XYZ file of C-alpha atoms in Angstrom:
411
model
C 15.545 12.822 23.477
C 19.162 12.224 24.503
C 18.400 12.884 28.196
C 15.451 10.489 28.127
C 17.600 7.803 26.536
C 20.288 8.171 29.200
C 17.674 7.939 31.960
C 16.319 4.794 30.358
C 19.800 3.295 30.270
C 20.278 4.016 33.963
C 17.186 1.939 34.673
C 17.903 -0.828 32.176
C 21.655 -1.404 32.417
C 21.695 -2.953 35.919
C 19.170 -5.527 34.697
C 21.016 -6.019 31.394
C 24.349 -6.672 33.058
C 22.779 -9.411 35.135
C 21.089 -11.069 32.165
C 22.422 -14.259 30.679
C 21.667 -15.677 27.256
C 22.528 -19.362 26.801
C 25.584 -19.745 24.573
C 23.758 -22.261 22.410
C 20.407 -20.512 22.210
C 18.809 -21.482 18.862
C 17.505 -17.925 18.510
C 20.949 -16.364 18.554
C 22.043 -14.983 15.189
C 25.736 -15.576 14.491
C 26.519 -13.714 11.334
C 29.487 -12.844 9.175
C 29.854 -9.884 6.873
C 31.365 -11.282 3.672
C 33.140 -8.759 1.432
C 32.658 -8.983 -2.342
C 36.242 -10.138 -2.992
C 35.220 -13.556 -1.688
C 32.411 -13.816 -4.238
C 34.621 -13.938 -7.330
C 34.621 -17.701 -7.923
C 32.515 -20.767 -7.072
C 35.463 -22.255 -5.167
C 35.943 -19.273 -2.850
C 32.202 -19.159 -2.205
C 32.042 -22.872 -1.350
C 35.040 -22.520 0.935
C 33.457 -19.554 2.667
C 30.170 -21.346 3.291
C 31.912 -24.464 4.623
C 34.141 -22.392 6.903
C 31.194 -20.407 8.278
C 29.155 -23.546 8.940
C 32.014 -25.412 10.596
C 32.786 -22.418 12.814
C 29.223 -22.290 14.143
C 27.868 -19.318 12.203
C 24.312 -19.439 10.865
C 23.940 -16.253 8.781
C 25.888 -14.720 5.895
C 25.625 -11.056 4.949
C 27.207 -11.042 1.505
C 28.213 -7.863 -0.325
C 26.508 -7.951 -3.714
C 26.842 -4.253 -4.553
C 30.196 -2.697 -3.833
C 30.710 0.484 -5.845
C 27.721 0.831 -8.132
C 28.371 -2.620 -9.616
C 26.815 -6.043 -9.253
C 27.978 -9.388 -7.900
C 24.703 -10.901 -9.094
C 22.676 -10.816 -12.304
C 21.431 -7.239 -12.127
C 18.889 -5.560 -14.362
C 20.139 -2.116 -13.442
C 23.891 -2.005 -12.943
C 27.002 -3.358 -14.656
C 28.649 -6.616 -13.734
C 31.624 -6.037 -11.421
C 34.953 -5.801 -13.208
C 36.317 -8.443 -10.788
C 34.037 -10.896 -12.611
C 35.115 -9.870 -16.114
C 37.207 -12.992 -16.698
C 34.563 -15.327 -15.313
C 31.899 -17.193 -17.237
C 29.097 -14.692 -17.934
C 26.704 -17.265 -16.550
C 28.453 -17.270 -13.161
C 26.154 -15.621 -10.620
C 27.924 -15.194 -7.253
C 24.725 -14.604 -5.296
C 22.971 -17.604 -6.824
C 25.933 -19.871 -6.043
C 26.060 -18.518 -2.486
C 22.383 -19.274 -1.988
C 22.705 -22.834 -3.278
C 25.708 -23.599 -1.087
C 24.272 -21.851 1.962
C 20.983 -23.715 1.723
C 22.840 -27.031 1.656
C 24.719 -25.950 4.770
C 21.634 -24.674 6.575
C 22.752 -21.024 6.559
C 20.686 -17.903 5.952
C 21.725 -15.307 3.371
C 21.224 -11.537 3.421
C 22.199 -9.425 0.412
C 24.443 -6.533 1.470
C 24.100 -3.377 -0.619
C 26.467 -0.418 -0.398
C 23.712 2.111 -0.907
C 24.965 5.681 -1.426
C 28.701 5.048 -1.781
C 29.323 4.835 -5.528
C 33.030 4.837 -6.416
C 36.558 4.935 -5.028
C 38.430 8.148 -5.734
C 41.624 6.280 -6.622
C 39.899 3.695 -8.807
C 37.160 5.412 -10.788
C 34.725 3.235 -12.745
C 35.670 2.420 -16.328
C 32.431 0.729 -17.426
C 30.545 3.165 -19.691
C 27.200 2.035 -18.288
C 28.221 2.796 -14.705
C 26.168 5.492 -12.948
C 29.333 7.580 -12.556
C 29.406 8.042 -16.339
C 25.686 7.899 -17.133
C 24.419 10.227 -14.403
C 27.025 12.678 -13.080
C 24.100 14.844 -11.990
C 23.314 12.178 -9.366
C 26.567 12.742 -7.469
C 26.638 14.286 -4.016
C 28.610 17.538 -4.048
C 31.175 18.837 -1.565
C 30.365 22.231 -0.073
C 33.712 23.714 -1.154
C 32.711 23.457 -4.836
C 28.961 23.891 -4.449
C 28.792 27.374 -5.976
C 30.820 26.754 -9.161
C 29.205 23.345 -9.754
C 25.725 24.797 -9.263
C 26.256 26.797 -12.457
C 28.096 24.059 -14.418
C 26.519 21.352 -16.561
C 27.125 18.004 -14.780
C 27.991 16.432 -18.140
C 30.796 18.900 -18.660
C 34.021 16.935 -17.885
C 35.128 19.747 -15.586
C 32.196 19.010 -13.278
C 33.456 15.610 -12.123
C 37.053 16.742 -12.230
C 36.408 19.600 -9.806
C 34.300 17.390 -7.553
C 36.997 14.710 -7.379
C 39.667 17.294 -6.613
C 37.534 18.685 -3.779
C 36.935 15.218 -2.376
C 40.631 14.361 -2.449
C 41.327 17.431 -0.345
C 38.911 16.143 2.314
C 39.680 12.455 2.792
C 39.515 12.344 6.598
C 35.925 11.086 6.676
C 35.352 10.235 3.049
C 35.411 6.792 1.467
C 34.780 7.921 -2.103
C 32.113 9.449 -4.316
C 28.553 9.312 -3.001
C 25.147 9.554 -4.606
C 22.856 12.409 -3.628
C 20.030 11.081 -1.428
C 17.977 14.174 -2.322
C 17.816 13.342 -6.032
C 14.472 11.672 -6.908
C 16.134 9.604 -9.662
C 18.679 8.279 -7.156
C 15.875 7.185 -4.851
C 14.154 5.436 -7.755
C 17.363 3.720 -8.867
C 18.135 2.395 -5.389
C 14.567 1.197 -4.959
C 14.834 -0.698 -8.253
C 18.061 -2.377 -7.129
C 16.551 -3.695 -3.904
C 13.325 -4.818 -5.581
C 15.338 -6.590 -8.291
C 17.217 -8.528 -5.623
C 14.224 -9.719 -3.665
C 12.131 -10.512 -6.739
C 14.822 -12.654 -8.385
C 16.508 -14.332 -5.403
C 15.233 -16.384 -2.477
C 16.844 -14.186 0.174
C 16.376 -14.192 3.917
C 17.157 -10.503 4.115
C 18.475 -7.352 2.483
C 21.089 -5.211 4.202
C 21.791 -1.485 3.864
C 25.331 -0.206 4.222
C 26.539 3.351 3.584
C 22.951 4.504 3.856
C 24.138 7.916 4.946
C 26.306 10.823 3.863
C 30.031 10.759 4.625
C 30.310 14.007 6.588
C 28.669 17.443 6.972
C 30.369 18.793 3.834
C 27.795 16.893 1.737
C 25.336 17.087 -0.078
C 25.403 20.473 -1.789
C 24.322 19.316 -5.231
C 22.074 21.571 -7.256
C 19.113 19.236 -6.863
C 19.500 19.176 -3.077
C 19.860 22.952 -2.830
C 16.890 23.608 -5.117
C 14.634 21.146 -3.343
C 15.521 22.628 0.042
C 14.843 26.132 -1.276
C 11.395 25.110 -2.506
C 10.621 23.475 0.810
C 11.669 26.509 2.819
C 9.794 28.964 0.586
C 6.540 27.314 1.659
C 7.214 28.494 5.219
C 8.352 32.058 4.488
C 6.527 35.345 4.237
C 6.402 37.101 0.880
C 8.999 39.605 2.082
C 11.379 36.852 3.215
C 10.989 35.006 -0.073
C 11.735 38.118 -2.094
C 14.786 39.014 -0.026
C 16.318 35.540 -0.180
C 15.506 35.164 -3.873
C 17.539 38.282 -4.652
C 20.535 36.964 -2.717
C 20.196 33.492 -4.265
C 20.945 34.884 -7.735
C 24.626 35.054 -6.781
C 24.670 32.791 -3.691
C 22.877 29.444 -4.075
C 23.860 28.601 -0.470
C 21.863 31.406 1.077
C 18.983 29.166 2.159
C 21.185 26.532 3.822
C 23.242 29.234 5.514
C 20.128 31.009 6.782
C 18.394 27.858 8.006
C 21.163 25.413 9.038
C 19.026 23.319 11.406
C 16.303 22.872 8.816
C 18.945 22.000 6.222
C 20.382 19.241 8.375
C 16.925 17.821 9.033
C 16.187 17.986 5.311
C 19.239 15.805 4.632
C 18.252 13.314 7.343
C 14.790 13.119 5.859
C 16.206 12.310 2.407
C 18.123 9.321 3.755
C 15.155 8.206 5.837
C 12.893 8.335 2.770
C 15.194 5.878 0.982
C 15.033 3.396 3.858
C 11.293 3.830 4.327
C 10.334 3.296 0.700
C 12.581 0.270 0.261
C 11.378 -1.278 3.514
C 7.735 -1.051 2.466
C 8.584 -2.280 -1.030
C 10.303 -5.353 0.403
C 7.439 -6.139 2.786
C 4.810 -5.710 0.071
C 6.546 -8.342 -2.040
C 7.996 -10.719 0.550
C 6.910 -9.976 4.116
C 9.262 -12.598 5.567
C 12.409 -10.950 4.162
C 14.233 -9.053 6.905
C 15.512 -5.527 6.313
C 18.658 -4.593 8.217
C 21.254 -1.838 8.190
C 24.854 -1.425 9.250
C 24.820 1.828 11.218
C 27.290 4.047 13.048
C 27.492 2.754 16.613
C 27.880 6.286 17.964
C 24.271 7.345 17.543
C 24.991 11.043 18.033
C 27.722 11.037 15.393
C 25.383 9.169 13.071
C 22.640 11.756 13.643
C 24.654 14.983 13.512
C 27.475 14.212 11.080
C 26.205 11.419 8.811
C 22.479 12.315 8.665
C 21.726 8.699 9.565
C 18.820 8.796 12.020
C 18.706 5.072 12.676
C 17.046 5.421 16.072
C 14.104 7.007 14.293
C 14.082 4.203 11.721
C 13.617 1.686 14.519
C 10.880 3.768 16.146
C 9.120 4.175 12.796
C 9.246 0.432 12.214
C 11.037 0.770 8.863
C 13.970 -1.404 9.903
C 13.782 -4.924 11.297
C 17.385 -5.070 12.463
C 20.044 -2.474 13.284
C 23.653 -3.650 13.209
C 25.693 -1.001 15.068
C 29.277 -1.148 13.831
C 30.844 -1.076 17.305
C 34.330 -1.730 16.002
C 36.163 -0.221 18.949
C 38.830 -2.449 20.541
C 37.727 -1.167 23.962
C 35.096 -3.460 25.460
C 33.630 -0.842 27.798
C 33.016 1.543 24.896
C 31.533 -1.406 22.980
C 29.242 -2.156 25.936
C 27.978 1.412 26.070
C 27.325 1.624 22.328
C 25.443 -1.660 22.170
C 23.422 -0.777 25.274
C 22.370 2.508 23.629
C 21.367 0.605 20.497
C 19.345 -1.848 22.562
C 17.559 1.064 24.244
C 16.683 2.418 20.790
C 15.336 -0.935 19.590
C 11.640 -0.500 20.535
C 10.901 -4.144 19.798
C 13.200 -4.454 16.778
C 16.348 -6.557 16.694
C 19.915 -5.473 17.422
C 22.810 -7.453 16.007
C 26.053 -6.238 17.555
C 28.746 -5.534 14.957
C 32.215 -6.575 16.119
C 35.401 -5.389 14.398
C 37.209 -8.716 14.224
C 39.615 -7.243 11.683
C 41.281 -5.135 14.386
C 41.150 -7.275 17.543
C 42.454 -10.674 18.694
C 40.156 -13.619 19.256
C 40.104 -13.064 23.006
C 38.771 -9.546 22.580
C 36.155 -10.676 20.053
C 34.945 -13.372 22.431
C 34.750 -10.856 25.270
C 32.566 -8.641 23.109
C 30.309 -11.520 22.062
C 29.709 -12.314 25.728
C 29.153 -8.640 26.511
C 26.574 -8.342 23.724
C 24.773 -11.425 25.018
C 24.621 -9.964 28.513
C 22.983 -6.835 27.092
C 20.379 -9.035 25.441
C 20.924 -8.496 21.730
C 19.435 -10.925 19.238
C 22.668 -11.565 17.376
C 26.289 -10.716 16.666
C 27.976 -9.942 13.347
C 31.717 -10.169 12.771
C 33.458 -7.902 10.312
C 34.552 -9.785 8.472
C 34.885 -13.328 7.198
C 37.579 -12.135 4.814
C 39.726 -10.463 7.476
C 39.377 -13.488 9.769
C 40.733 -15.710 7.000
C 43.670 -13.348 6.413
C 44.470 -13.246 10.129
C 44.328 -17.040 10.312
C 46.818 -17.386 7.470
C 49.549 -15.559 9.395
C 48.603 -16.336 12.997
C 50.388 -19.298 14.624
C 47.613 -19.544 17.234
C 45.284 -21.167 14.733
C 42.095 -20.506 12.817
C 40.389 -17.288 14.001
C 36.790 -18.389 13.432
C 37.261 -21.880 14.878
C 38.766 -20.343 17.991
C 35.700 -18.093 18.216
C 33.520 -21.185 18.020
C 35.395 -22.988 20.780
C 35.418 -20.037 23.159
C 32.032 -18.429 22.454
C 29.683 -20.850 20.726
C 30.430 -24.137 22.475
C 30.239 -27.646 21.050
C 26.553 -27.784 20.183
C 25.476 -27.559 16.534
C 23.455 -24.621 15.270
């Protein structure tokens, strides 16, 4: 697969590099990721929408689920604690939609899917999933054996898991949900269906639809489901032998069949995307389904169990947004070109890490993405651009993007 993709790129890249997309093409998506901290008051939302419109952007991807909480009126999860002092009737997503419609902007609801909680700021709301369903948590391999035999509602269960996670923070943003747990899949499906049924959205957007690193997920549910799946393929003798070992070593199946285990985990994540995609299309076919994905497709596949190239081929994703946040434009070019080769008729919106690069570099990447032929660009993030503008004597970050990359024409 990898060799075929590289051969395809060799044929396509010379044509891509010569392509030119008009700077003011009406089809070009110019999007901003908007972090939930901007959605905490009507004033900050109105300011955000006005700023985006004036700077030439036409799409907002707004974070309405951060860490298992809601920045909208949710049927299934608690209201975010950042909104605790606000009027209970204040609905950040509803206000965003009203203001965006007046400004002619599209709105996609951004959902942090499997990431559930920060390790240094654990949820305090009693109705949070962290408290209600500790058995839904993804488990680190280092504590898989003791936690396999411990009741998840025993306080020691979460304590040991958190301690293990804190020892492995290199590639870990916090506590994750187990994608292998059927109740987790059902819960996430309900969240997405709730959003599209109650709000007039242009799209829904997956983020953190993956596992953090190969040390996850060794929860009891995941291990047991994998064991049952493998037993279907084994001879009676193999089943008996492994069953005897499994009495004291619940990891025996994953250790014996590591390739199958990794594919099992990829399949769990893919099942989440697939079911939600079809649920969205059954209810509102016009709503676009997108995902923020690791720009390094091999890292995504082997270490995060995020097989987004397959999602595009399967047709269960309308748009992939590779998070090509590298400051190096040549690396950015290569990552976006690979994503475009994966697209198979679906859209690619190039994710640009504005938070870590100057305007000149962001503009260079916008022009590079256009030359490759993507359908849109997404800057991460509106919030960081505002912070940079506040301390930068060169002027407003987003307005400088508009002048250099979007031109004078209106969207």
